[in-house]
Amino acid sequence: MMARLLLLLLALIPGLTAEDCPPEVAKAVLAELKTWSRTNLAPGQQMPAVLSPLRGHAGERTLLLMRLALRSPHGDLRRQGLDLARSQGEAAAKAVADLDRDPLPALRAEAVRVLGRLQGEAVLGSLRRPLGDEDALVRRAVIDVLSDLAWPAAAREGKAYLGLVTRLLDDRDASVRLAAIGLLAGGPVDVVTPLLARRCCDASPAVALRAVGAVDDPALITTRILDAYAHLPPEEQDQAITSLGRLGRAEAIPVLLRAAVHRRDRLAATALAALADRDLDGRERDAFNQIAPRVLDHPQWWVRSSAAHAFGRHGDRRTLGALVRLAGIAGEHQAAALQACRNLSGMPFTDPARWQAWFAGGGDIAPQPPGPGRHRISFCSIEDVCGQATFVVDISGSMHGDKLARARDELRQAILDLDPQATFNVICFSDAVQPWQAGQVP
């Protein structure tokens, strides 16, 4: 029986000798090997789990069988060898690492994961070669290994980890970059911030969206993007504009406005879409409406449509007039222009001629409701929309008499006109500044 078993094993694993076969394994594998021998397997054919009885066994003979299995021409047997390697500890690492040249990408990827399990943090030095693998499946396996490791505290290991993460974030395959963003969680802020800001400008929309979703400090990331914006290639500038819109920081508004009038069509449309989704205050709305004539007359219809959509939320009467004129010009932009006119005015017209007659007769925009958490404020002929109101009143000697009385009446009326959900405070100043309350009150 032993001779027959050895013949079968010799056929299965080139180089196996009688001394390499543990007696306790023989009985367990004999039945499966008999079945296998009758099939006369060729490389690549499915093979019985002939090494499964060795799981949990350690020692030189088991390691030898594992190494020989990893060198087998049968892909299924190499998989079994990898599975066996999981329980063999550091002694199996060298044989597993040699699988980086295996012809099957799935096996190369699995070998990376097994190596990570065997070596722990010591695996960092072994991951550089898999990072150069031509198949993205293998490079994503490196991410799986790194995700099981915390950011190393030691300087040397931390530098090696950062180098691997940086290469993955710059990978040529968008699916690898997308998966690598998850590695930034828990990293040092000063290290993670520039990497995350770079990916917020990724040419792949999915990667940029994932990066924006991982941002903990929108102000800091926005500053980083704005600093790098002028030096980005065109496709990354387009995505940077989208990310700036999603981050929602007011300091990005000037860049969005400049991009909206850019001669590159895609950048202009992207900026207009970002502005359409923003809540703009009075000054920002005024600046936005100043560019209306340029973007509503853009030569590309789809940019005109994006502009109409944006101004349908933020337009003033001047812009409404431009939209009415645009709605009267036949083209693919016309539906967007008509809808923008309806959004601004609240009027239900569908005929461009009727819009023109209505506007010529003094038609104007309807009052725009403030966004969530924002309230309309009116005080001393100043109107704005904001989340919190702070009224500043001059009570110095120059205001005595009718001026102070009018200011008091205006303040009383402004407070009475506030929405019930609004919060406010009053600051009076003369020789000194005197807040009414320590903070905002309802």
XYZ file of C-alpha atoms in Angstrom:
442
model
C 0.000 0.000 0.000
C 2.810 2.406 0.860
C 4.483 1.785 -2.463
C 1.261 2.487 -4.330
C 0.625 5.623 -2.307
C 4.134 6.865 -3.040
C 3.628 6.296 -6.748
C 0.497 8.407 -6.592
C 2.207 11.140 -4.576
C 5.209 11.125 -6.883
C 2.886 11.662 -9.832
C 1.118 14.426 -7.951
C 4.139 16.278 -6.532
C 7.410 16.053 -8.458
C 10.397 15.488 -6.143
C 8.545 13.712 -3.324
C 10.437 10.741 -1.754
C 9.445 7.952 0.635
C 10.994 9.769 3.589
C 8.741 12.757 2.987
C 5.460 10.880 3.507
C 4.240 10.831 7.150
C 2.643 7.445 7.948
C -0.308 9.111 9.709
C -1.171 10.946 6.495
C -1.131 7.884 4.227
C -4.469 6.362 5.219
C -6.268 9.724 5.083
C -5.183 10.614 1.566
C -5.255 7.144 0.030
C -8.946 7.042 -0.889
C -8.901 10.482 -2.521
C -5.664 9.756 -4.364
C -7.115 6.545 -5.837
C -9.982 8.552 -7.282
C -7.596 11.196 -8.527
C -5.285 8.640 -10.146
C -8.119 7.234 -12.282
C -8.920 10.713 -13.660
C -5.371 11.284 -14.957
C -5.556 14.974 -14.143
C -3.922 17.505 -16.421
C -2.698 20.886 -15.142
C -5.627 23.197 -14.405
C -8.194 20.442 -13.802
C -10.017 20.368 -10.489
C -8.288 18.223 -7.899
C -9.543 16.564 -4.688
C -8.544 18.184 -1.413
C -5.675 15.755 -0.921
C -3.832 17.987 1.576
C -6.802 18.724 3.828
C -5.874 15.967 6.359
C -2.617 17.844 6.999
C -4.381 20.912 8.426
C -3.398 21.349 12.029
C -0.243 19.247 11.598
C 3.107 20.959 12.015
C 6.635 19.793 11.468
C 9.262 19.393 8.782
C 7.372 16.764 6.770
C 4.220 18.898 6.588
C 6.261 21.939 5.564
C 7.961 19.903 2.855
C 4.653 18.690 1.479
C 3.401 22.282 1.523
C 6.477 23.563 -0.355
C 6.208 20.813 -2.943
C 2.498 21.506 -3.380
C 3.236 25.217 -3.945
C 5.614 24.177 -6.759
C 3.104 21.815 -8.364
C 1.993 22.473 -11.961
C -1.604 22.025 -10.776
C -3.226 25.314 -9.794
C -5.698 23.527 -7.494
C -2.858 21.886 -5.598
C -1.058 25.211 -5.233
C -4.254 26.586 -3.686
C -4.292 23.691 -1.244
C -0.661 24.393 -0.411
C -1.575 28.025 0.350
C -4.439 26.911 2.550
C -2.062 24.594 4.402
C 0.476 27.417 4.795
C -1.960 29.447 6.920
C -1.352 27.131 9.874
C 2.421 26.754 9.455
C 3.604 30.072 10.851
C 6.653 32.102 9.836
C 8.437 28.970 8.540
C 6.064 28.943 5.550
C 6.539 32.639 4.649
C 9.435 32.202 2.209
C 7.626 29.568 0.151
C 4.468 31.683 0.078
C 6.406 34.805 -0.937
C 7.804 32.911 -3.932
C 4.272 32.693 -5.341
C 4.552 36.320 -6.475
C 5.488 34.906 -9.884
C 2.568 32.446 -10.077
C 0.773 32.590 -13.445
C -2.661 32.848 -11.768
C -3.485 36.377 -10.481
C -5.971 34.991 -7.947
C -3.245 32.806 -6.426
C -0.793 35.701 -6.315
C -3.413 37.790 -4.524
C -4.207 35.036 -2.037
C -0.496 34.516 -1.384
C -0.244 38.205 -0.373
C -3.095 37.776 2.127
C -1.584 34.579 3.561
C 1.782 36.312 3.873
C 0.151 39.128 5.833
C -1.360 36.615 8.226
C 1.952 34.808 8.704
C 4.182 37.846 9.204
C 2.003 40.519 10.839
C 3.646 43.984 10.810
C 6.860 42.405 9.540
C 5.091 41.919 6.197
C 5.568 45.596 5.233
C 8.943 44.901 3.638
C 7.477 42.024 1.615
C 4.668 44.091 0.047
C 6.736 46.232 -2.285
C 6.929 43.564 -5.006
C 3.155 42.859 -5.058
C 2.566 46.604 -5.454
C 4.260 46.363 -8.853
C 2.066 43.465 -9.993
C 0.382 44.043 -13.335
C -2.986 42.786 -12.056
C -5.102 45.109 -9.907
C -6.446 42.075 -8.019
C -3.014 41.570 -6.451
C -2.598 45.235 -5.589
C -6.015 45.229 -3.907
C -4.823 42.240 -1.848
C -2.063 44.516 -0.488
C -4.829 46.861 0.710
C -6.514 43.931 2.486
C -3.273 43.213 4.333
C -2.635 46.852 5.270
C -6.220 47.305 6.473
C -5.564 44.651 9.115
C -2.632 46.677 10.465
C -2.902 49.837 12.532
C -0.820 52.868 11.558
C 2.575 51.902 13.057
C 3.815 54.149 15.832
C 7.532 53.485 15.261
C 9.126 55.952 12.826
C 10.677 53.309 10.561
C 7.557 51.161 10.250
C 5.367 54.261 9.921
C 7.469 55.499 7.012
C 7.232 52.121 5.269
C 3.459 52.000 5.804
C 3.029 55.541 4.489
C 5.102 54.725 1.413
C 2.860 51.770 0.582
C -0.330 53.758 1.159
C 0.921 56.636 -1.008
C 1.711 54.298 -3.900
C -1.731 52.700 -3.652
C -3.445 56.107 -3.645
C -1.552 56.970 -6.843
C -2.298 53.612 -8.493
C -3.221 53.683 -12.173
C -6.380 51.659 -11.497
C -9.299 53.649 -10.040
C -10.630 50.599 -8.159
C -7.333 50.362 -6.263
C -7.345 54.080 -5.402
C -10.965 53.793 -4.288
C -10.195 50.921 -1.920
C -7.004 52.573 -0.638
C -8.889 55.602 0.744
C -10.113 53.400 3.574
C -6.493 53.030 4.732
C -6.384 56.713 5.709
C -8.805 56.218 8.612
C -6.993 56.553 11.908
C -3.818 57.970 10.379
C -2.019 61.070 11.719
C -3.872 64.230 10.642
C -0.760 65.954 9.274
C -0.049 62.888 7.117
C -3.591 62.037 6.038
C -4.763 65.562 5.126
C -2.614 66.149 1.999
C -3.273 62.601 0.773
C -7.029 62.978 1.209
C -7.077 66.418 -0.412
C -5.244 64.986 -3.435
C -7.826 62.246 -3.862
C -10.677 64.776 -3.558
C -9.350 65.992 -6.924
C -9.108 62.493 -8.404
C -10.090 62.230 -12.072
C -12.393 59.338 -11.122
C -15.699 60.711 -9.744
C -16.171 57.612 -7.570
C -12.762 58.055 -5.933
C -13.295 61.776 -5.339
C -16.747 61.165 -3.854
C -15.334 58.527 -1.490
C -12.543 60.907 -0.472
C -14.968 63.749 0.283
C -17.026 61.340 2.364
C -13.933 60.528 4.444
C -13.199 64.185 5.285
C -13.327 65.062 8.995
C -12.198 68.690 8.645
C -13.845 70.314 5.565
C -12.147 73.671 6.210
C -8.651 72.186 6.204
C -9.266 70.017 3.126
C -10.843 72.961 1.278
C -7.756 75.068 1.960
C -5.516 72.284 0.647
C -7.574 71.922 -2.536
C -7.598 75.664 -3.146
C -3.817 75.822 -2.706
C -3.281 73.037 -5.245
C -6.061 73.956 -7.685
C -4.066 76.126 -10.100
C -1.456 73.385 -10.601
C -3.867 70.507 -11.267
C -4.336 68.982 -14.747
C -7.680 69.865 -16.400
C -9.520 66.630 -15.570
C -8.537 66.936 -11.904
C -9.582 70.601 -11.803
C -13.050 69.533 -12.934
C -13.296 67.051 -10.087
C -11.805 69.519 -7.602
C -14.641 71.922 -8.380
C -17.201 69.185 -7.723
C -15.527 68.323 -4.413
C -15.379 71.981 -3.365
C -19.100 72.187 -3.990
C -19.731 69.138 -1.818
C -17.489 70.376 0.990
C -19.678 73.477 1.185
C -17.150 76.011 2.449
C -17.748 79.711 1.739
C -14.064 80.331 0.949
C -14.453 78.228 -2.192
C -17.108 80.524 -3.720
C -14.635 82.836 -5.568
C -12.968 79.832 -7.231
C -16.362 78.393 -8.192
C -17.393 81.718 -9.718
C -14.188 81.964 -11.770
C -14.602 78.391 -12.946
C -18.199 79.078 -14.004
C -16.990 81.522 -16.667
C -14.027 79.397 -17.749
C -13.617 78.774 -21.462
C -13.413 75.026 -20.848
C -16.992 73.845 -21.165
C -16.866 70.937 -18.742
C -15.275 73.015 -15.993
C -17.883 75.755 -16.389
C -20.783 73.278 -16.236
C -19.273 71.532 -13.203
C -18.873 74.834 -11.335
C -22.437 75.891 -12.175
C -23.762 72.570 -10.875
C -21.765 73.058 -7.653
C -23.144 76.586 -7.207
C -26.701 75.408 -7.837
C -26.496 73.132 -4.790
C -25.122 75.819 -2.472
C -26.884 78.177 -0.068
C -25.553 81.621 -1.001
C -25.765 84.714 1.172
C -26.632 88.132 -0.206
C -23.119 89.095 -1.314
C -22.485 85.709 -2.901
C -25.799 85.811 -4.768
C -24.987 89.275 -6.096
C -21.560 88.145 -7.320
C -23.137 85.082 -8.915
C -25.738 87.153 -10.758
C -23.033 89.445 -12.138
C -21.729 86.563 -14.269
C -25.192 85.625 -15.552
C -24.896 87.366 -18.958
C -21.647 85.534 -19.745
C -22.770 82.027 -18.857
C -26.341 82.272 -20.161
C -24.916 83.246 -23.566
C -22.412 80.356 -23.589
C -22.039 78.716 -27.040
C -22.695 75.187 -25.656
C -26.362 74.425 -24.977
C -25.644 72.077 -22.077
C -23.617 74.786 -20.298
C -26.535 77.190 -20.826
C -28.828 74.539 -19.344
C -26.568 74.146 -16.291
C -26.523 77.915 -15.887
C -30.312 78.107 -16.118
C -30.654 75.455 -13.434
C -28.266 77.328 -11.128
C -29.835 80.734 -11.676
C -33.289 79.230 -11.242
C -32.406 79.079 -7.557
C -30.113 82.066 -7.055
C -31.162 84.579 -9.740
C -32.332 88.166 -9.252
C -34.601 90.227 -11.521
C -31.756 91.079 -13.896
C -31.016 87.402 -14.338
C -34.727 86.620 -14.673
C -34.810 88.949 -17.673
C -31.886 87.088 -19.252
C -33.639 83.761 -18.593
C -36.855 85.040 -20.176
C -34.892 86.034 -23.289
C -33.129 82.638 -23.332
C -36.479 80.858 -23.015
C -37.624 82.638 -26.162
C -34.771 81.143 -28.224
C -35.517 77.688 -29.608
C -32.978 75.011 -28.682
C -32.176 72.198 -26.302
C -31.633 74.691 -23.493
C -35.194 76.013 -23.701
C -36.810 73.578 -21.248
C -34.216 74.385 -18.575
C -34.666 78.129 -19.125
C -38.477 77.898 -18.830
C -38.198 75.870 -15.634
C -35.745 78.403 -14.189
C -38.216 81.204 -14.924
C -40.950 79.269 -13.116
C -38.657 78.594 -10.146
C -37.673 82.252 -9.769
C -41.078 83.820 -10.271
C -43.536 81.198 -9.075
C -45.542 81.797 -12.274
C -46.831 78.751 -14.209
C -46.409 79.997 -17.813
C -45.156 77.620 -20.507
C -45.335 79.942 -23.532
C -42.144 82.028 -24.055
C -44.186 84.900 -25.504
C -46.339 85.078 -22.401
C -43.181 85.159 -20.250
C -41.867 88.121 -22.227
C -45.151 90.014 -21.894
C -45.311 89.292 -18.168
C -41.744 90.462 -17.574
C -42.224 93.606 -19.695
C -45.246 94.441 -17.541
C -43.104 94.520 -14.380
C -42.914 90.823 -13.444
C -40.386 90.081 -10.746
C -38.930 87.165 -8.796
C -40.871 85.692 -5.912
C -39.360 85.850 -2.414
C -36.927 82.950 -2.106
C -37.394 80.727 0.950
C -34.230 80.351 2.987
C -32.522 76.972 3.142
C -32.678 74.608 6.140
C -31.438 76.241 9.327
C -31.337 79.697 7.663
C -33.711 82.624 8.235
C -34.588 85.865 6.502
C -33.379 88.924 8.445
C -34.346 92.584 7.893
C -32.852 95.444 9.921
C -32.399 99.125 9.009
C -32.997 98.469 5.281
C -30.463 95.609 5.294
C -31.820 92.215 4.245
C -29.986 88.913 4.373
C -30.448 85.191 4.959
C -28.392 83.585 7.693
C -28.444 80.931 10.377
C -27.841 83.289 13.322
C -28.535 87.037 13.643
C -26.373 89.517 15.539
C -27.718 93.084 15.613
C -25.056 95.754 16.189
C -26.398 99.119 17.443
C -24.513 102.376 17.901
C -25.570 104.040 21.201
C -22.842 106.690 21.306
C -23.561 110.376 21.822
C -23.988 110.970 18.103
C -27.113 108.779 18.181
C -29.002 110.584 20.940
C -32.457 111.846 20.130
C -34.476 110.703 17.114
C -31.668 108.535 15.698
C -31.511 106.324 18.768
C -35.305 106.116 18.963
C -35.512 105.006 15.309
C -32.744 102.456 15.856
C -34.628 101.079 18.884
C -37.869 100.807 16.895
C -36.069 99.114 13.974
C -34.423 96.650 16.356
C -37.726 95.820 18.040
C -39.432 95.219 14.701
C -36.520 93.125 13.359
C -36.667 90.857 16.414
C -40.457 90.515 16.121
C -40.062 89.532 12.464
C -37.587 86.736 13.188
C -38.650 83.156 12.548
C -39.537 81.259 15.743
C -36.570 78.909 15.156
C -34.049 81.739 14.686
C -31.472 82.713 17.320
C -30.085 86.218 17.862
C -28.044 88.546 20.040
C -27.649 92.317 20.313
C -24.336 94.146 20.658
C -24.331 97.833 21.612
C -21.249 99.959 21.365
C -20.188 103.396 22.471
C -16.925 103.834 24.344
C -17.065 100.073 24.995
C -18.728 97.056 23.430
C -21.670 95.691 25.422
C -23.176 92.324 24.354
C -26.761 91.838 25.485
C -26.217 88.089 26.111
C -23.109 85.902 26.335
C -24.217 84.026 23.195
C -27.092 83.440 20.780
C -30.540 83.041 22.303
C -33.889 82.003 20.718
